[in-house]
mmCIF file of C-alpha atoms in Angstrom:
data_model
loop_
_atom_site.group_PDB
_atom_site.id
_atom_site.type_symbol
_atom_site.label_atom_id
_atom_site.label_comp_id
_atom_site.label_asym_id
_atom_site.label_seq_id
_atom_site.Cartn_x
_atom_site.Cartn_y
_atom_site.Cartn_z
ATOM 1 C CA MET B 292 232.765 97.093 139.762
ATOM 2 C CA ALA B 293 231.711 94.058 141.904
ATOM 3 C CA ILE B 294 234.348 91.278 142.195
ATOM 4 C CA SER B 295 233.117 88.155 140.617
ATOM 5 C CA GLU B 296 233.182 84.529 141.648
ATOM 6 C CA ALA B 297 235.550 83.775 138.636
ATOM 7 C CA GLN B 298 237.871 86.276 140.039
ATOM 8 C CA VAL B 299 237.663 84.863 143.661
ATOM 9 C CA GLN B 300 238.385 81.323 142.194
ATOM 10 C CA SER B 301 241.294 82.615 140.206
ATOM 11 C CA VAL B 302 242.750 84.233 143.325
ATOM 12 C CA LEU B 303 242.373 81.125 145.435
ATOM 13 C CA LYS B 304 243.996 79.116 142.732
ATOM 14 C CA GLN B 305 247.071 81.041 143.022
ATOM 15 C CA LEU B 306 247.263 80.636 146.736
ATOM 16 C CA VAL B 307 249.265 77.682 148.084
ATOM 17 C CA ASP B 308 248.481 76.220 151.562
ATOM 18 C CA PRO B 309 251.945 76.313 152.978
ATOM 19 C CA ASN B 310 251.108 73.089 154.946
ATOM 20 C CA THR B 311 250.333 70.924 151.715
ATOM 21 C CA THR B 312 252.023 72.993 148.891
ATOM 22 C CA LYS B 313 248.855 72.668 146.994
ATOM 23 C CA ASP B 314 246.508 75.352 146.005
ATOM 24 C CA PHE B 315 243.130 75.701 147.660
ATOM 25 C CA ILE B 316 241.112 74.931 144.410
ATOM 26 C CA ALA B 317 243.156 71.832 143.756
ATOM 27 C CA THR B 318 242.537 70.381 147.113
ATOM 28 C CA ARG B 319 238.747 71.180 146.952
ATOM 29 C CA SER B 320 239.080 73.297 150.121
ATOM 30 C CA VAL B 321 236.999 76.197 149.220
ATOM 31 C CA LYS B 322 233.217 76.056 150.068
ATOM 32 C CA ASN B 323 230.155 78.270 149.992
ATOM 33 C CA ILE B 324 231.515 81.314 148.155
ATOM 34 C CA LYS B 325 229.153 84.223 148.466
ATOM 35 C CA ILE B 326 229.461 87.727 146.832
ATOM 36 C CA ALA B 327 227.433 90.636 147.748
ATOM 37 C CA GLY B 328 228.686 93.870 145.822
ATOM 38 C CA ASP B 329 232.296 94.006 146.780
ATOM 39 C CA ASP B 330 231.980 91.883 149.782
ATOM 40 C CA VAL B 331 233.051 88.220 149.794
ATOM 41 C CA SER B 332 232.410 85.539 152.269
ATOM 42 C CA LEU B 333 233.674 81.826 152.055
ATOM 43 C CA ASP B 334 234.733 78.836 153.933
ATOM 44 C CA VAL B 335 238.054 77.034 153.782
ATOM 45 C CA GLU B 336 237.916 73.289 154.637
ATOM 46 C CA LEU B 337 241.265 71.795 155.514
ATOM 47 C CA GLY B 338 241.686 68.155 155.161
ATOM 48 C CA TYR B 339 243.967 67.874 158.169
ATOM 49 C CA PRO B 340 243.611 68.644 161.837
ATOM 50 C CA GLY B 341 245.544 71.846 163.009
ATOM 51 C CA LYS B 342 243.797 74.661 164.716
ATOM 52 C CA SER B 343 247.124 76.672 165.001
ATOM 53 C CA GLN B 344 246.966 77.020 161.033
ATOM 54 C CA PHE B 345 243.468 78.564 160.956
ATOM 55 C CA GLU B 346 244.506 82.115 161.763
ATOM 56 C CA PRO B 347 247.646 82.240 159.367
ATOM 57 C CA ILE B 348 245.514 80.842 156.429
ATOM 58 C CA ARG B 349 242.646 83.167 157.113
ATOM 59 C CA ARG B 350 245.024 86.129 156.919
ATOM 60 C CA GLN B 351 246.524 84.853 153.832
ATOM 61 C CA VAL B 352 243.091 84.513 151.992
ATOM 62 C CA VAL B 353 241.790 87.838 153.130
ATOM 63 C CA GLN B 354 244.966 89.610 152.112
ATOM 64 C CA ALA B 355 244.783 88.060 148.703
ATOM 65 C CA LEU B 356 240.931 88.902 148.017
ATOM 66 C CA LYS B 357 241.466 92.464 149.216
ATOM 67 C CA GLN B 358 244.312 93.006 146.846
ATOM 68 C CA ALA B 359 241.994 91.632 144.037
ATOM 69 C CA GLY B 360 239.394 94.323 144.858
ATOM 70 C CA ALA B 361 237.176 92.988 147.505
ATOM 71 C CA ALA B 362 236.173 95.444 150.022
ATOM 72 C CA GLY B 363 235.043 93.203 152.790
ATOM 73 C CA VAL B 364 236.355 89.510 153.214
ATOM 74 C CA SER B 365 234.789 87.012 155.795
ATOM 75 C CA VAL B 366 236.759 83.746 155.768
ATOM 76 C CA ASN B 367 235.786 80.882 158.090
ATOM 77 C CA ILE B 368 238.542 78.082 158.442
ATOM 78 C CA ARG B 369 237.570 74.645 159.606
ATOM 79 C CA SER B 370 239.121 71.165 159.602
ATOM 80 C CA ARG B 371 237.431 68.038 158.141
ATOM 81 C CA VAL B 372 239.328 64.772 158.005
ATOM 82 C CA VAL B 373 237.891 62.518 155.330
ATOM 83 C CA PRO B 374 238.525 58.900 154.344
ATOM 84 C CA HIS B 375 241.313 58.230 151.769
ATOM 85 C CA ALA B 376 241.864 55.368 149.467
ATOM 86 C CA VAL B 377 243.344 51.948 150.634
ATOM 87 C CA GLN B 378 244.561 48.822 149.039
ATOM 88 C CA ARG B 379 242.133 47.385 146.303
ATOM 89 C CA GLY B 380 240.036 44.485 147.629
ATOM 90 C CA VAL B 381 240.552 45.191 151.306
ATOM 91 C CA LYS B 382 237.597 45.282 153.536
ATOM 92 C CA LEU B 383 237.056 48.638 155.311
ATOM 93 C CA ILE B 384 236.654 49.081 158.832
ATOM 94 C CA PRO B 385 233.381 51.011 159.625
ATOM 95 C CA GLY B 386 233.930 54.273 161.391
ATOM 96 C CA ILE B 387 237.746 54.317 160.920
ATOM 97 C CA LYS B 388 238.586 56.889 158.255
ATOM 98 C CA ASN B 389 242.216 56.444 157.962
ATOM 99 C CA ILE B 390 244.684 53.893 159.248
ATOM 100 C CA ILE B 391 248.321 54.694 159.474
ATOM 101 C CA ALA B 392 250.873 51.851 159.782
ATOM 102 C CA VAL B 393 254.105 52.505 161.649
ATOM 103 C CA ALA B 394 256.544 50.052 160.661
ATOM 104 C CA SER B 395 260.111 49.084 160.720
ATOM 105 C CA GLY B 396 262.298 46.548 158.903
ATOM 106 C CA LYS B 397 263.848 45.348 162.193
ATOM 107 C CA GLY B 398 263.288 45.824 165.866
ATOM 108 C CA GLY B 399 265.045 48.249 168.394
ATOM 109 C CA VAL B 400 264.860 51.200 166.278
ATOM 110 C CA GLY B 401 261.964 52.992 168.317
ATOM 111 C CA LYS B 402 259.078 52.235 166.447
ATOM 112 C CA SER B 403 256.612 51.971 169.285
ATOM 113 C CA THR B 404 257.847 55.205 170.731
ATOM 114 C CA THR B 405 257.110 56.841 167.432
ATOM 115 C CA ALA B 406 253.849 55.325 167.135
ATOM 116 C CA VAL B 407 252.706 56.340 170.604
ATOM 117 C CA ASN B 408 253.914 59.831 170.353
ATOM 118 C CA LEU B 409 252.360 60.219 166.815
ATOM 119 C CA ALA B 410 249.066 59.004 168.323
ATOM 120 C CA VAL B 411 249.101 61.386 171.187
ATOM 121 C CA ALA B 412 250.263 64.337 169.031
ATOM 122 C CA LEU B 413 247.433 63.817 166.607
ATOM 123 C CA ALA B 414 244.900 63.832 169.559
ATOM 124 C CA GLN B 415 246.254 66.937 170.775
ATOM 125 C CA THR B 416 245.451 68.684 167.396
ATOM 126 C CA GLY B 417 241.728 67.563 168.111
ATOM 127 C CA ALA B 418 241.676 64.622 165.905
ATOM 128 C CA ARG B 419 239.821 61.497 167.128
ATOM 129 C CA THR B 420 242.692 59.060 167.260
ATOM 130 C CA GLY B 421 243.157 55.424 168.245
ATOM 131 C CA LEU B 422 246.189 53.213 168.581
ATOM 132 C CA LEU B 423 246.462 49.394 167.914
ATOM 133 C CA ASP B 424 249.326 47.518 169.154
ATOM 134 C CA ALA B 425 249.827 44.914 166.519
ATOM 135 C CA ASP B 426 253.024 43.518 168.135
ATOM 136 C CA ILE B 427 251.447 40.351 169.460
ATOM 137 C CA TYR B 428 254.753 38.886 170.589
ATOM 138 C CA GLY B 429 256.271 41.980 172.270
ATOM 139 C CA PRO B 430 253.358 44.451 173.091
ATOM 140 C CA SER B 431 254.592 47.749 174.478
ATOM 141 C CA VAL B 432 251.747 50.045 174.187
ATOM 142 C CA PRO B 433 250.055 49.267 177.458
ATOM 143 C CA SER B 434 253.150 50.291 179.340
ATOM 144 C CA MET B 435 254.138 53.330 177.130
ATOM 145 C CA MET B 436 250.508 54.647 177.419
ATOM 146 C CA GLY B 437 250.248 54.347 181.161
ATOM 147 C CA LEU B 438 247.754 51.517 180.997
ATOM 148 C CA GLY B 439 249.577 48.595 182.130
ATOM 149 C CA GLY B 440 247.687 45.963 184.138
ATOM 150 C CA ARG B 441 244.279 47.127 182.855
ATOM 151 C CA ARG B 442 241.741 44.988 181.199
ATOM 152 C CA PRO B 443 239.144 46.055 178.632
ATOM 153 C CA GLN B 444 235.548 45.715 179.264
ATOM 154 C CA VAL B 445 233.384 43.628 177.095
ATOM 155 C CA GLU B 446 229.886 44.629 175.929
ATOM 156 C CA GLU B 447 227.879 42.821 173.322
ATOM 157 C CA ASN B 448 230.728 40.576 172.415
ATOM 158 C CA THR B 449 232.912 43.606 171.528
ATOM 159 C CA MET B 450 235.682 45.020 173.675
ATOM 160 C CA LEU B 451 235.848 48.678 174.785
ATOM 161 C CA PRO B 452 239.207 50.308 174.061
ATOM 162 C CA LEU B 453 241.174 51.729 177.023
ATOM 163 C CA ALA B 454 241.876 55.392 176.733
ATOM 164 C CA ASN B 455 244.632 57.934 177.915
ATOM 165 C CA PHE B 456 245.998 60.994 176.609
ATOM 166 C CA GLY B 457 242.862 61.392 174.538
ATOM 167 C CA VAL B 458 243.813 58.273 172.475
ATOM 168 C CA LEU B 459 241.694 54.994 172.336
ATOM 169 C CA THR B 460 244.057 51.989 172.463
ATOM 170 C CA MET B 461 243.898 48.100 172.166
ATOM 171 C CA SER B 462 246.642 45.520 172.627
ATOM 172 C CA ILE B 463 247.005 41.864 173.340
ATOM 173 C CA GLY B 464 248.968 43.155 176.372
ATOM 174 C CA TYR B 465 245.614 44.063 178.034
ATOM 175 C CA LEU B 466 244.450 40.472 177.786
ATOM 176 C CA ILE B 467 247.513 38.586 179.056
ATOM 177 C CA ASP B 468 249.737 39.009 182.159
ATOM 178 C CA GLU B 469 252.848 41.075 181.596
ATOM 179 C CA ASP B 470 255.270 38.183 182.021
ATOM 180 C CA GLN B 471 253.109 35.723 179.988
ATOM 181 C CA ALA B 472 254.824 34.805 176.587
ATOM 182 C CA VAL B 473 252.863 34.487 173.466
ATOM 183 C CA ILE B 474 253.792 31.220 171.790
ATOM 184 C CA TRP B 475 251.752 31.182 168.607
ATOM 185 C CA ARG B 476 252.345 30.460 164.987
ATOM 186 C CA GLY B 477 251.775 33.077 162.213
ATOM 187 C CA PRO B 478 248.014 32.128 161.409
ATOM 188 C CA MET B 479 247.021 32.422 164.999
ATOM 189 C CA VAL B 480 248.920 35.720 165.371
ATOM 190 C CA SER B 481 246.917 37.206 162.258
ATOM 191 C CA SER B 482 243.747 36.046 163.465
ATOM 192 C CA ALA B 483 244.257 37.599 166.775
ATOM 193 C CA LEU B 484 245.240 40.860 165.350
ATOM 194 C CA MET B 485 242.237 40.927 163.048
ATOM 195 C CA GLN B 486 239.979 40.357 166.198
ATOM 196 C CA LEU B 487 241.701 43.314 168.105
ATOM 197 C CA LEU B 488 241.038 45.456 165.041
ATOM 198 C CA THR B 489 237.388 44.427 164.045
ATOM 199 C CA ASP B 490 235.967 43.209 167.453
ATOM 200 C CA VAL B 491 236.718 46.532 169.284
ATOM 201 C CA ARG B 492 234.153 49.349 169.558
ATOM 202 C CA TRP B 493 236.472 52.176 168.236
ATOM 203 C CA GLY B 494 233.478 54.489 167.319
ATOM 204 C CA GLU B 495 234.316 57.247 164.913
ATOM 205 C CA LEU B 496 238.078 57.767 164.322
ATOM 206 C CA ASP B 497 239.803 60.149 162.020
ATOM 207 C CA TYR B 498 243.133 58.043 162.453
ATOM 208 C CA LEU B 499 243.998 54.810 163.747
ATOM 209 C CA ILE B 500 247.695 54.273 164.274
ATOM 210 C CA VAL B 501 248.777 50.662 163.888
ATOM 211 C CA ASP B 502 252.002 49.793 165.631
ATOM 212 C CA MET B 503 253.190 47.033 163.218
ATOM 213 C CA PRO B 504 255.430 44.067 164.641
ATOM 214 C CA PRO B 505 258.865 44.706 163.420
ATOM 215 C CA GLY B 506 260.416 42.937 160.203
ATOM 216 C CA THR B 507 259.183 42.014 156.821
ATOM 217 C CA GLY B 508 258.128 38.313 157.145
ATOM 218 C CA ASP B 509 255.017 36.498 156.380
ATOM 219 C CA ILE B 510 253.102 37.895 159.331
ATOM 220 C CA GLN B 511 253.966 41.395 158.290
ATOM 221 C CA LEU B 512 252.944 40.950 154.801
ATOM 222 C CA THR B 513 249.780 39.265 155.794
ATOM 223 C CA LEU B 514 248.681 42.220 157.865
ATOM 224 C CA ALA B 515 249.595 44.567 155.343
ATOM 225 C CA GLN B 516 247.298 42.672 152.911
ATOM 226 C CA LYS B 517 244.410 42.428 155.289
ATOM 227 C CA ILE B 518 244.365 45.850 157.050
ATOM 228 C CA PRO B 519 242.954 48.711 154.906
ATOM 229 C CA VAL B 520 246.039 51.093 155.182
ATOM 230 C CA THR B 521 245.949 54.701 154.035
ATOM 231 C CA GLY B 522 249.692 55.014 154.263
ATOM 232 C CA ALA B 523 252.627 53.925 156.197
ATOM 233 C CA VAL B 524 255.323 55.738 158.304
ATOM 234 C CA VAL B 525 258.608 53.744 158.379
ATOM 235 C CA VAL B 526 261.031 54.035 161.122
ATOM 236 C CA THR B 527 264.786 53.503 160.923
ATOM 237 C CA THR B 528 268.092 54.531 162.644
ATOM 238 C CA PRO B 529 270.974 56.057 160.722
ATOM 239 C CA GLN B 530 273.296 52.892 160.557
ATOM 240 C CA ASP B 531 273.537 51.091 157.240
ATOM 241 C CA ILE B 532 271.984 47.755 158.546
ATOM 242 C CA ALA B 533 268.853 49.499 159.868
ATOM 243 C CA LEU B 534 268.618 51.357 156.492
ATOM 244 C CA LEU B 535 268.717 48.042 154.564
ATOM 245 C CA ASP B 536 265.908 46.647 156.609
ATOM 246 C CA CYS B 537 264.011 50.027 156.292
ATOM 247 C CA ARG B 538 264.200 49.651 152.509
ATOM 248 C CA ARG B 539 262.689 46.082 152.668
ATOM 249 C CA GLY B 540 259.761 47.690 154.741
ATOM 250 C CA ILE B 541 259.227 50.273 151.977
ATOM 251 C CA GLU B 542 259.298 47.618 149.299
ATOM 252 C CA MET B 543 256.868 45.518 151.221
ATOM 253 C CA PHE B 544 254.321 48.350 151.336
ATOM 254 C CA LYS B 545 254.849 49.052 147.649
ATOM 255 C CA LYS B 546 253.929 45.544 146.778
ATOM 256 C CA VAL B 547 250.578 45.881 148.580
ATOM 257 C CA GLN B 548 249.896 49.261 147.114
ATOM 258 C CA VAL B 549 250.299 51.231 150.337
ATOM 259 C CA PRO B 550 252.080 54.663 149.921
ATOM 260 C CA THR B 551 254.876 55.490 152.255
ATOM 261 C CA LEU B 552 253.994 58.837 153.823
ATOM 262 C CA GLY B 553 257.540 59.260 155.171
ATOM 263 C CA ILE B 554 260.546 58.056 156.999
ATOM 264 C CA VAL B 555 261.359 58.805 160.660
ATOM 265 C CA GLU B 556 264.995 58.629 161.520
ATOM 266 C CA ASN B 557 265.401 57.960 165.163
ATOM 267 C CA MET B 558 268.537 58.361 167.071
ATOM 268 C CA HIS B 559 269.601 60.908 164.581
ATOM 269 C CA VAL B 560 272.162 62.499 166.694
ATOM 270 C CA PHE B 561 273.366 62.461 170.253
ATOM 271 C CA ILE B 562 273.839 65.703 172.238
ATOM 272 C CA CYS B 563 276.043 65.526 175.150
ATOM 273 C CA PRO B 564 274.302 66.754 178.091
ATOM 274 C CA HIS B 565 277.477 67.954 179.755
ATOM 275 C CA CYS B 566 279.358 69.638 176.893
ATOM 276 C CA GLY B 567 276.618 70.074 174.205
ATOM 277 C CA GLU B 568 278.751 68.417 171.535
ATOM 278 C CA ALA B 569 276.824 66.654 168.816
ATOM 279 C CA SER B 570 277.823 63.144 167.982
ATOM 280 C CA HIS B 571 276.436 61.017 165.047
ATOM 281 C CA ILE B 572 276.832 57.710 166.934
ATOM 282 C CA PHE B 573 274.972 55.715 164.216
ATOM 283 C CA ALA B 574 276.452 57.601 160.997
ATOM 284 C CA GLU B 575 274.506 60.161 159.185
ATOM 285 C CA GLY B 576 273.247 60.879 155.644
ATOM 286 C CA GLY B 577 271.688 57.558 155.037
ATOM 287 C CA ALA B 578 267.976 58.403 155.547
ATOM 288 C CA GLU B 579 268.293 61.321 153.081
ATOM 289 C CA LYS B 580 269.529 58.876 150.512
ATOM 290 C CA LEU B 581 266.807 56.283 151.145
ATOM 291 C CA ALA B 582 264.158 59.129 151.005
ATOM 292 C CA ALA B 583 265.492 60.314 147.587
ATOM 293 C CA THR B 584 265.506 56.859 146.279
ATOM 294 C CA TYR B 585 261.792 56.216 147.146
ATOM 295 C CA GLN B 586 260.780 59.912 146.408
ATOM 296 C CA THR B 587 259.387 60.448 149.939
ATOM 297 C CA ASP B 588 260.186 62.832 152.840
ATOM 298 C CA ILE B 589 261.833 62.595 156.234
ATOM 299 C CA VAL B 590 259.062 63.587 158.479
ATOM 300 C CA ALA B 591 261.114 63.574 161.562
ATOM 301 C CA ARG B 592 264.705 63.396 162.734
ATOM 302 C CA VAL B 593 264.539 62.428 166.445
ATOM 303 C CA PRO B 594 267.626 62.713 168.600
ATOM 304 C CA LEU B 595 268.940 60.108 171.047
ATOM 305 C CA ASP B 596 267.708 61.664 174.093
ATOM 306 C CA ILE B 597 267.237 60.093 177.593
ATOM 307 C CA ARG B 598 264.030 61.992 178.260
ATOM 308 C CA ILE B 599 262.185 60.237 175.401
ATOM 309 C CA ARG B 600 263.199 56.934 176.920
ATOM 310 C CA GLU B 601 262.363 57.980 180.506
ATOM 311 C CA ASP B 602 258.966 59.220 179.743
ATOM 312 C CA GLY B 603 258.159 56.158 177.537
ATOM 313 C CA ASP B 604 259.181 53.950 180.542
ATOM 314 C CA ALA B 605 257.120 55.989 182.790
ATOM 315 C CA GLY B 606 254.055 55.526 180.751
ATOM 316 C CA THR B 607 253.644 59.338 179.786
ATOM 317 C CA PRO B 608 254.840 59.891 176.111
ATOM 318 C CA ILE B 609 256.995 63.033 175.882
ATOM 319 C CA VAL B 610 254.415 65.073 173.897
ATOM 320 C CA ALA B 611 252.204 64.615 176.986
ATOM 321 C CA ALA B 612 254.837 64.689 179.629
ATOM 322 C CA HIS B 613 256.814 67.602 178.382
ATOM 323 C CA PRO B 614 254.614 69.205 175.798
ATOM 324 C CA ASP B 615 256.996 72.278 175.501
ATOM 325 C CA SER B 616 260.105 70.481 175.107
ATOM 326 C CA GLU B 617 261.958 70.423 171.732
ATOM 327 C CA GLN B 618 261.667 66.682 171.588
ATOM 328 C CA ALA B 619 257.760 67.006 171.817
ATOM 329 C CA ALA B 620 257.918 69.615 169.030
ATOM 330 C CA ILE B 621 259.771 67.141 166.814
ATOM 331 C CA TYR B 622 256.908 64.695 167.232
ATOM 332 C CA ARG B 623 254.115 67.199 166.800
ATOM 333 C CA ASP B 624 255.774 68.557 163.551
ATOM 334 C CA MET B 625 255.894 64.799 162.428
ATOM 335 C CA ALA B 626 252.119 64.271 163.267
ATOM 336 C CA GLY B 627 251.289 67.414 161.258
ATOM 337 C CA ALA B 628 253.416 66.441 158.329
ATOM 338 C CA VAL B 629 251.777 62.950 158.290
ATOM 339 C CA ALA B 630 248.299 64.469 158.577
ATOM 340 C CA ARG B 631 248.897 66.853 155.698
ATOM 341 C CA LYS B 632 250.350 64.280 153.432
ATOM 342 C CA ILE B 633 247.069 61.966 153.951
ATOM 343 C CA SER B 634 244.980 65.001 153.121
ATOM 344 C CA VAL B 635 246.363 65.322 149.616
ATOM 345 C CA LEU B 636 245.961 61.615 148.866
ATOM 346 C CA ASN B 637 243.142 60.325 146.744
ATOM 347 C CA ARG B 638 239.881 60.152 148.450
ATOM 348 C CA ARG B 639 237.792 57.033 148.651
ATOM 349 C CA LYS B 640 235.378 56.919 145.732
ATOM 350 C CA ILE B 641 232.570 55.865 148.052
ATOM 351 C CA GLU B 642 232.924 57.663 151.262
ATOM 352 C CA ILE B 643 231.583 56.429 154.607
ATOM 353 C CA PRO B 644 229.799 59.189 156.487
ATOM 354 C CA VAL B 645 231.929 61.642 158.272
ATOM 355 C CA VAL B 646 231.574 64.292 160.924
ATOM 356 C CA ALA B 647 233.312 67.607 160.845
ATOM 357 C CA ALA B 648 236.551 67.594 163.160
#
């Protein structure tokens, strides 16, 4: 007796994508089911980039359908990142599917390092990725991306972003000298940032990472209200004062209806390079309590490691400079977790045209 489409649907409803913990039917991942006798073919369209996951998922689906009675099973796996919902009433940016804000309640917690490595790690998965340096007073993206001293070209009154490591970037740092201070009041800063966002030829992007200025003041709140953000990643260190500020950052995003995708705990632990002893210099356990309070996840615990700092200072993020290192793996896992969390959010009711990833 030939297997039916209803049986195929039932089998796939019981299968859980290990990366999203959602079944393939609930996430609308299954496409083009075709049945010929006992043979079944179908497509599985993942809502996140990750070619390394294609084969494990293909094997999972094939095995389940054969156990249900299918003789031959052909499964094609692909990725397609789509636009997801943003704050109500905020104007969308054409061509940019999802904007991820990387924020912190205070400075000095490694926010820019997180943003840079997140962007490069997403690009390494094949996602079309941009990085906007929103820290007008202290832009660090040009230096950390190895693009210091460069100037963007201007065509038809729009700037062309500068690219490195597969990531398109824009920063006020490209428009001023490195030793020049920006002495502007809040409204000028907000206006300048919106120009860096909207007057740039980004093209088609799956993700635009926005390295937000530190803090939760008027500028940060204004930006969170004006930029169409899919979700936020909040960066902290383990000590109590940083966690208090991180809490304020999460509360700010709640007020403007932006979901927190996860918490990054930087400087989680220090491993002595000489004896190998682990030391929690900035305390421990606080991030877990914070994540539990706001029902979110810790998407990365990044150690206090000199190589991360050295690579950042050299303009080669560690995921590019040392892709096989344990530290790079932490950032790649973080990027995968963030992309998968976005994939299960509500899609925009009116989607802009998208191209398969």
